[in-house]
Amino acid sequence: MEKLNENLELLKKEGAPLEDDEVQLTIYLNRLSRFRKYSQILALTVILLGIVSAFGWFFNIPLLRGELLGIPGSKLNTSFLFILAGSCLYMLNRKPNNRELIIIRILAVIVVIFSILTLLEYLIGINLGMNQFFTTFLPGTGVLSKSRFLSTVNFILIGSALLMASYTYKIRWVQLFAFLCGFIALLGFSAYLYGSSTDYTLDIVVQMAFLSSIIHICLSAGLLCLFPDQNYMGRMTAQNSGGYMARRLLPTSLGAVFILGLLISIGRHLHLYSPQFGDLFTIILTMAVLATIISWNAKMLNQMDRQRQESNKERLNIKQFYENLVEGINEGIWVTDSHDRLYFMNRGMEELTGVKTEKMKGLNILNDLPDETTAQLKKYYQMAKERLEPVYYDSISITSPDGRKSYQSGWIIPQTNDGKFNGAICTVVDQTKRKKVEQALLKSETFYRTIFENTGTATLIVGNDGMITMANRKCETLSGYQVKEIENKLSWMDFVHPDDLKMMEKIHKIRRHPERNVPSEYEFRLINKNGEENQIMLSASLIPGTTDSVVSLLDITERKNAEIKIKQSLSEKELLLREIHHRVKNNMQIISSLLNLQRNYIEDKESDNLLQESQGRVKSMALVHEKLYQTADLARINVKEYIRSLTMNLFHSYSVNAGIVLQLDVGNVFFDIDTAVPLGLIINELVSNSLKYAFPNQEKGVISISLHESNDDAGEYSLYVKDDGVGFPEDLDFHNTPSLGLQLVNSLVKQLDGSIKLVNDKGTCFHMIFMEQRYKERV
């Protein structure tokens, strides 16, 4: 489309009529291109025929000079001038540069001077040497080299036309000279076809060599096609009815008349009719042929007019479409002429101003509208008028003639004609709602800025690139910088301890990907302006719809220092508690050792058993304290490991046969000391009884311990201690027994808020359900 507009402007400037659509333009441009190619081809033809004719003289070949059947050949001067004129025409077709134009003008001047000298010889009879100009090149031939009279006149016209063409001066005269030369050449050419006589002066004057007349016709036609889009040729090549008629009617009419005249002349020479009848026949036949040609062209013109009418109808439809489009646009559009007078407003503009076009039409935008309501608009209009460039105005206040106030934005697009202001097309968008929104937004921004400044913490807005775009006053205290030194000048990375920087950069990048989890709060070390280090709790989140983060910074340096002191204190207390457990365990080991020494002095079996049982109970309690100070958690022990250690000690103390094995089924259970000690004593008593009484005469046996949390109630556990030995005596009630061990078991079960029952089935099985004991505050 841009190329089309450029071509339209060019053709408009050169004055060629043209339809204003792209198809017609393409046809027209192709036609011009063909005519220019014709000019180049004809120029080359003239050069070639001139060279051939010159060779005919140099090598004395009459046929090359055009001498055939008594027809005279072209003269040597004529051949030379044809070569010069043809060269000029060819170079003019090649869009010559300044140097080439000088050469063209020199050659054209030579053609004109040679022709004028030759013409002077004919007119005044003085020998100026034209006949003998090339005698030195053709010695002994007696060649008469000067051009004939008719050719000489043609060369004067052709040379003058070429000279004017090189200056693109008076193209109309260039084409007029070419037309005249063509008809003169055609006159000389027709003399051979129609016949001529030596009895009359005019017959002698119009004599021209047959070959020369053909070359002159080619040279004239080539010169006509040199500027096909201008003046006389522009009328013939134009893409309109006149041009179409000229291209059709002119060649056919001229050709028909020429051929009819030739045929009638031949008939007269053959004595087919009298001269009087020949004249009458010429008139009637010429009229008939012209009538046929005109009728044929009228038919073609009617078809063109029909197509043009259809095209105009389509153009009107398109015009109506664009008018409807302009009227249907919500934006306002107003148009002025070259005198700044308003002559069009669309419906959108009428709705915006509340005034009809009829009331505004003819008003001068700069002079007839009051300055107090349209001063800003006039300023932008005047700016566009002076610069001749589109000018944009944004949200200026306008008051319409009926008093309606609005804020308007739009473009003022100046129209030009020959580089001068020719009115303007102005678009208008009502920005009143937007202006109100902006005012509300400004109020909202002030509101949120107040909140931002009074959050109680240092708060930042951080961009995707890490630059701090906003900071409140609290940041000054924390960082040591003033707000104006921070905003849009410093990055958050400028405040981070080097050891924390890599971690924070990673979190900053991940936070911009909503699908990935990233902590909203974390701690880091901040380095202030003075190089001091502070512990900071950072809270950050993305602002919805953006890649910016709002970041709150809370100084927790004092809290962190307090935590460090607390951790140090807790560490000291933990160490002390481990030491206590260790000492209790050692004391109980001493008690166990004392009991073991005492057993060495007792010979009574029953007393020895009592001491051994007491020793086992002490070891059971000591083992709890040992497990506590050996684990990371001083409050709870791993029950499975505790039971395994406890039973292994019992198996070792009672020197159990290798065939008696232990099976443990204990889940991932952890108890504190209040539950572990009673539970350990219960297992100690029950396993000890199994080891002492369950396998009196057996080499093999299994003792099983199972402990799991109940599924029904949280904090309730189920314990099974069983063996496959001889079984518990049926006549013995384990709830009411003189046995100290079973009495201890019943007492400890109650202490654990539990219950216990005995199952005699292929051995002895005690099933106990108990509750984990929670810590009770001691007074």
GROMACS .gro file of N, CA, C and O in nm, residues 476-543:
model
  272
  476GLU      N    1   1.518   0.396   5.739
  476GLU     CA    2   1.631   0.483   5.768
  476GLU      C    3   1.700   0.442   5.899
  476GLU      O    4   1.822   0.436   5.908
  477THR      N    5   1.617   0.411   6.001
  477THR     CA    6   1.672   0.370   6.130
  477THR      C    7   1.745   0.237   6.118
  477THR      O    8   1.853   0.217   6.176
  478LEU      N    9   1.687   0.146   6.039
  478LEU     CA   10   1.742   0.012   6.029
  478LEU      C   11   1.869   0.008   5.943
  478LEU      O   12   1.966  -0.060   5.977
  479SER      N   13   1.870   0.084   5.832
  479SER     CA   14   1.980   0.074   5.736
  479SER      C   15   2.087   0.181   5.754
  479SER      O   16   2.201   0.165   5.711
  480GLY      N   17   2.049   0.294   5.815
  480GLY     CA   18   2.144   0.404   5.827
  480GLY      C   19   2.142   0.497   5.707
  480GLY      O   20   2.211   0.599   5.705
  481TYR      N   21   2.064   0.463   5.602
  481TYR     CA   22   2.051   0.548   5.482
  481TYR      C   23   1.921   0.625   5.489
  481TYR      O   24   1.822   0.580   5.550
  482GLN      N   25   1.917   0.741   5.423
  482GLN     CA   26   1.792   0.813   5.405
  482GLN      C   27   1.713   0.749   5.292
  482GLN      O   28   1.769   0.682   5.204
  483VAL      N   29   1.581   0.770   5.294
  483VAL     CA   30   1.494   0.709   5.192
  483VAL      C   31   1.536   0.747   5.051
  483VAL      O   32   1.541   0.664   4.960
  484LYS      N   33   1.572   0.874   5.030
  484LYS     CA   34   1.611   0.920   4.896
  484LYS      C   35   1.741   0.855   4.850
  484LYS      O   36   1.769   0.850   4.730
  485GLU      N   37   1.822   0.805   4.945
  485GLU     CA   38   1.944   0.735   4.909
  485GLU      C   39   1.918   0.588   4.875
  485GLU      O   40   2.003   0.522   4.816
  486ILE      N   41   1.800   0.540   4.912
  486ILE     CA   42   1.767   0.398   4.892
  486ILE      C   43   1.685   0.378   4.766
  486ILE      O   44   1.719   0.294   4.681
  487GLU      N   45   1.575   0.453   4.752
  487GLU     CA   46   1.479   0.429   4.644
  487GLU      C   47   1.543   0.446   4.507
  487GLU      O   48   1.603   0.549   4.477
  488ASN      N   49   1.530   0.338   4.426
  488ASN     CA   50   1.578   0.334   4.287
  488ASN      C   51   1.729   0.356   4.275
  488ASN      O   52   1.779   0.384   4.166
  489LYS      N   53   1.800   0.341   4.388
  489LYS     CA   54   1.946   0.358   4.385
  489LYS      C   55   2.019   0.237   4.444
  489LYS      O   56   2.130   0.205   4.403
  490LEU      N   57   1.956   0.171   4.540
  490LEU     CA   58   2.019   0.057   4.606
  490LEU      C   59   1.936  -0.068   4.586
  490LEU      O   60   1.813  -0.062   4.570
  491SER      N   61   2.004  -0.181   4.587
  491SER     CA   62   1.938  -0.311   4.578
  491SER      C   63   1.937  -0.375   4.717
  491SER      O   64   2.019  -0.342   4.804
  492TRP      N   65   1.842  -0.466   4.738
  492TRP     CA   66   1.839  -0.534   4.867
  492TRP      C   67   1.969  -0.612   4.891
  492TRP      O   68   2.008  -0.635   5.006
  493MET      N   69   2.038  -0.650   4.783
  493MET     CA   70   2.162  -0.725   4.798
  493MET      C   71   2.274  -0.641   4.862
  493MET      O   72   2.372  -0.696   4.912
  494ASP      N   73   2.256  -0.508   4.858
  494ASP     CA   74   2.357  -0.420   4.918
  494ASP      C   75   2.356  -0.426   5.071
  494ASP      O   76   2.447  -0.374   5.134
  495PHE      N   77   2.251  -0.488   5.130
  495PHE     CA   78   2.237  -0.489   5.276
  495PHE      C   79   2.256  -0.628   5.336
  495PHE      O   80   2.243  -0.644   5.457
  496VAL      N   81   2.282  -0.729   5.253
  496VAL     CA   82   2.283  -0.868   5.301
  496VAL      C   83   2.424  -0.912   5.334
  496VAL      O   84   2.520  -0.883   5.260
  497HIS      N   85   2.436  -0.984   5.444
  497HIS     CA   86   2.564  -1.043   5.483
  497HIS      C   87   2.610  -1.139   5.372
  497HIS      O   88   2.528  -1.216   5.319
  498PRO      N   89   2.737  -1.139   5.334
  498PRO     CA   90   2.783  -1.224   5.223
  498PRO      C   91   2.749  -1.372   5.241
  498PRO      O   92   2.720  -1.441   5.142
  499ASP      N   93   2.747  -1.422   5.364
  499ASP     CA   94   2.718  -1.563   5.386
  499ASP      C   95   2.571  -1.597   5.363
  499ASP      O   96   2.537  -1.713   5.342
  500ASP      N   97   2.483  -1.496   5.368
  500ASP     CA   98   2.339  -1.519   5.347
  500ASP      C   99   2.293  -1.484   5.206
  500ASP      O  100   2.178  -1.509   5.169
  501LEU      N  101   2.382  -1.423   5.127
  501LEU     CA  102   2.342  -1.368   4.998
  501LEU      C  103   2.295  -1.477   4.901
  501LEU      O  104   2.192  -1.463   4.835
  502LYS      N  105   2.368  -1.587   4.891
  502LYS     CA  106   2.333  -1.692   4.796
  502LYS      C  107   2.197  -1.751   4.827
  502LYS      O  108   2.114  -1.774   4.737
  503MET      N  109   2.169  -1.774   4.955
  503MET     CA  110   2.040  -1.829   4.996
  503MET      C  111   1.927  -1.733   4.960
  503MET      O  112   1.823  -1.773   4.907
  504MET      N  113   1.947  -1.604   4.984
  504MET     CA  114   1.840  -1.507   4.958
  504MET      C  115   1.817  -1.485   4.809
  504MET      O  116   1.703  -1.464   4.765
  505GLU      N  117   1.921  -1.489   4.729
  505GLU     CA  118   1.905  -1.478   4.583
  505GLU      C  119   1.822  -1.594   4.529
  505GLU      O  120   1.737  -1.576   4.442
  506LYS      N  121   1.846  -1.712   4.581
  506LYS     CA  122   1.769  -1.829   4.538
  506LYS      C  123   1.622  -1.814   4.573
  506LYS      O  124   1.533  -1.838   4.490
  507ILE      N  125   1.593  -1.771   4.696
  507ILE     CA  126   1.454  -1.752   4.737
  507ILE      C  127   1.388  -1.642   4.655
  507ILE      O  128   1.271  -1.653   4.614
  508HIS      N  129   1.462  -1.534   4.627
  508HIS     CA  130   1.408  -1.422   4.547
  508HIS      C  131   1.365  -1.469   4.408
  508HIS      O  132   1.260  -1.427   4.357
  509LYS      N  133   1.442  -1.557   4.347
  509LYS     CA  134   1.408  -1.607   4.212
  509LYS      C  135   1.291  -1.703   4.219
  509LYS      O  136   1.199  -1.697   4.137
  510ILE      N  137   1.292  -1.794   4.317
  510ILE     CA  138   1.186  -1.894   4.327
  510ILE      C  139   1.051  -1.828   4.355
  510ILE      O  140   0.947  -1.874   4.308
  511ARG      N  141   1.051  -1.717   4.431
  511ARG     CA  142   0.926  -1.652   4.467
  511ARG      C  143   0.851  -1.604   4.343
  511ARG      O  144   0.728  -1.591   4.345
  512ARG      N  145   0.919  -1.578   4.232
  512ARG     CA  146   0.854  -1.533   4.108
  512ARG      C  147   0.789  -1.648   4.030
  512ARG      O  148   0.732  -1.626   3.924
  513HIS      N  149   0.795  -1.770   4.083
  513HIS     CA  150   0.730  -1.886   4.021
  513HIS      C  151   0.624  -1.937   4.117
  513HIS      O  152   0.655  -2.009   4.213
  514PRO      N  153   0.496  -1.900   4.096
  514PRO     CA  154   0.390  -1.933   4.191
  514PRO      C  155   0.375  -2.083   4.217
  514PRO      O  156   0.328  -2.123   4.322
  515GLU      N  157   0.413  -2.166   4.118
  515GLU     CA  158   0.394  -2.310   4.135
  515GLU      C  159   0.495  -2.371   4.231
  515GLU      O  160   0.480  -2.487   4.272
  516ARG      N  161   0.597  -2.296   4.268
  516ARG     CA  162   0.700  -2.349   4.357
  516ARG      C  163   0.684  -2.289   4.497
  516ARG      O  164   0.653  -2.171   4.512
  517ASN      N  165   0.705  -2.374   4.599
  517ASN     CA  166   0.691  -2.329   4.737
  517ASN      C  167   0.817  -2.256   4.781
  517ASN      O  168   0.928  -2.298   4.751
  518VAL      N  169   0.795  -2.149   4.853
  518VAL     CA  170   0.906  -2.070   4.903
  518VAL      C  171   0.864  -2.013   5.038
  518VAL      O  172   0.747  -1.976   5.056
  519PRO      N  173   0.951  -2.011   5.137
  519PRO     CA  174   0.912  -1.959   5.267
  519PRO      C  175   0.877  -1.810   5.260
  519PRO      O  176   0.944  -1.733   5.193
  520SER      N  177   0.770  -1.773   5.328
  520SER     CA  178   0.730  -1.632   5.331
  520SER      C  179   0.805  -1.556   5.440
  520SER      O  180   0.811  -1.433   5.437
  521GLU      N  181   0.862  -1.631   5.537
  521GLU     CA  182   0.939  -1.568   5.643
  521GLU      C  183   1.070  -1.645   5.663
  521GLU      O  184   1.071  -1.769   5.659
  522TYR      N  185   1.174  -1.571   5.683
  522TYR     CA  186   1.302  -1.633   5.716
  522TYR      C  187   1.394  -1.524   5.773
  522TYR      O  188   1.366  -1.405   5.762
  523GLU      N  189   1.502  -1.572   5.832
  523GLU     CA  190   1.595  -1.480   5.897
  523GLU      C  191   1.720  -1.461   5.812
  523GLU      O  192   1.758  -1.550   5.735
  524PHE      N  193   1.781  -1.343   5.827
  524PHE     CA  194   1.909  -1.318   5.762
  524PHE      C  195   1.981  -1.209   5.840
  524PHE      O  196   1.924  -1.146   5.931
  525ARG      N  197   2.105  -1.188   5.802
  525ARG     CA  198   2.185  -1.086   5.869
  525ARG      C  199   2.198  -0.963   5.780
  525ARG      O  200   2.239  -0.975   5.664
  526LEU      N  201   2.161  -0.848   5.835
  526LEU     CA  202   2.164  -0.722   5.760
  526LEU      C  203   2.287  -0.642   5.801
  526LEU      O  204   2.319  -0.632   5.920
  527ILE      N  205   2.353  -0.586   5.699
  527ILE     CA  206   2.469  -0.498   5.722
  527ILE      C  207   2.425  -0.355   5.693
  527ILE      O  208   2.386  -0.323   5.581
  528ASN      N  209   2.429  -0.267   5.794
  528ASN     CA  210   2.383  -0.129   5.774
  528ASN      C  211   2.495  -0.042   5.717
  528ASN      O  212   2.604  -0.090   5.685
  529LYS      N  213   2.467   0.085   5.703
  529LYS     CA  214   2.560   0.178   5.640
  529LYS      C  215   2.694   0.184   5.713
  529LYS      O  216   2.799   0.203   5.651
  530ASN      N  217   2.689   0.163   5.846
  530ASN     CA  218   2.811   0.169   5.927
  530ASN      C  219   2.883   0.035   5.937
  530ASN      O  220   2.981   0.023   6.011
  531GLY      N  221   2.834  -0.066   5.864
  531GLY     CA  222   2.897  -0.197   5.867
  531GLY      C  223   2.855  -0.282   5.984
  531GLY      O  224   2.910  -0.391   6.005
  532GLU      N  225   2.756  -0.238   6.061
  532GLU     CA  226   2.709  -0.315   6.177
  532GLU      C  227   2.614  -0.425   6.132
  532GLU      O  228   2.539  -0.409   6.034
  533GLU      N  229   2.616  -0.536   6.205
  533GLU     CA  230   2.537  -0.653   6.168
  533GLU      C  231   2.416  -0.665   6.260
  533GLU      O  232   2.429  -0.658   6.383
  534ASN      N  233   2.299  -0.682   6.201
  534ASN     CA  234   2.175  -0.700   6.276
  534ASN      C  235   2.105  -0.827   6.230
  534ASN      O  236   2.107  -0.860   6.111
  535GLN      N  237   2.041  -0.895   6.323
  535GLN     CA  238   1.959  -1.012   6.290
  535GLN      C  239   1.820  -0.963   6.252
  535GLN      O  240   1.757  -0.887   6.326
  536ILE      N  241   1.770  -1.006   6.134
  536ILE     CA  242   1.644  -0.956   6.079
  536ILE      C  243   1.551  -1.073   6.048
  536ILE      O  244   1.594  -1.174   5.993
  537MET      N  245   1.422  -1.056   6.084
  537MET     CA  246   1.318  -1.147   6.039
  537MET      C  247   1.250  -1.083   5.918
  537MET      O  248   1.194  -0.972   5.928
  538LEU      N  249   1.259  -1.149   5.803
  538LEU     CA  250   1.205  -1.095   5.677
  538LEU      C  251   1.073  -1.164   5.644
  538LEU      O  252   1.064  -1.288   5.648
  539SER      N  253   0.971  -1.085   5.611
  539SER     CA  254   0.843  -1.136   5.560
  539SER      C  255   0.822  -1.077   5.422
  539SER      O  256   0.833  -0.955   5.405
  540ALA      N  257   0.795  -1.161   5.323
  540ALA     CA  258   0.783  -1.112   5.184
  540ALA      C  259   0.671  -1.184   5.112
  540ALA      O  260   0.642  -1.302   5.140
  541SER      N  261   0.608  -1.114   5.020
  541SER     CA  262   0.507  -1.174   4.933
  541SER      C  263   0.498  -1.091   4.806
  541SER      O  264   0.529  -0.972   4.806
  542LEU      N  265   0.458  -1.158   4.698
  542LEU     CA  266   0.444  -1.089   4.569
  542LEU      C  267   0.319  -1.002   4.568
  542LEU      O  268   0.214  -1.041   4.621
  543ILE      N  269   0.331  -0.886   4.506
  543ILE     CA  270   0.214  -0.801   4.483
  543ILE      C  271   0.136  -0.862   4.368
  543ILE      O  272   0.192  -0.886   4.260
   0.00000   0.00000   0.00000
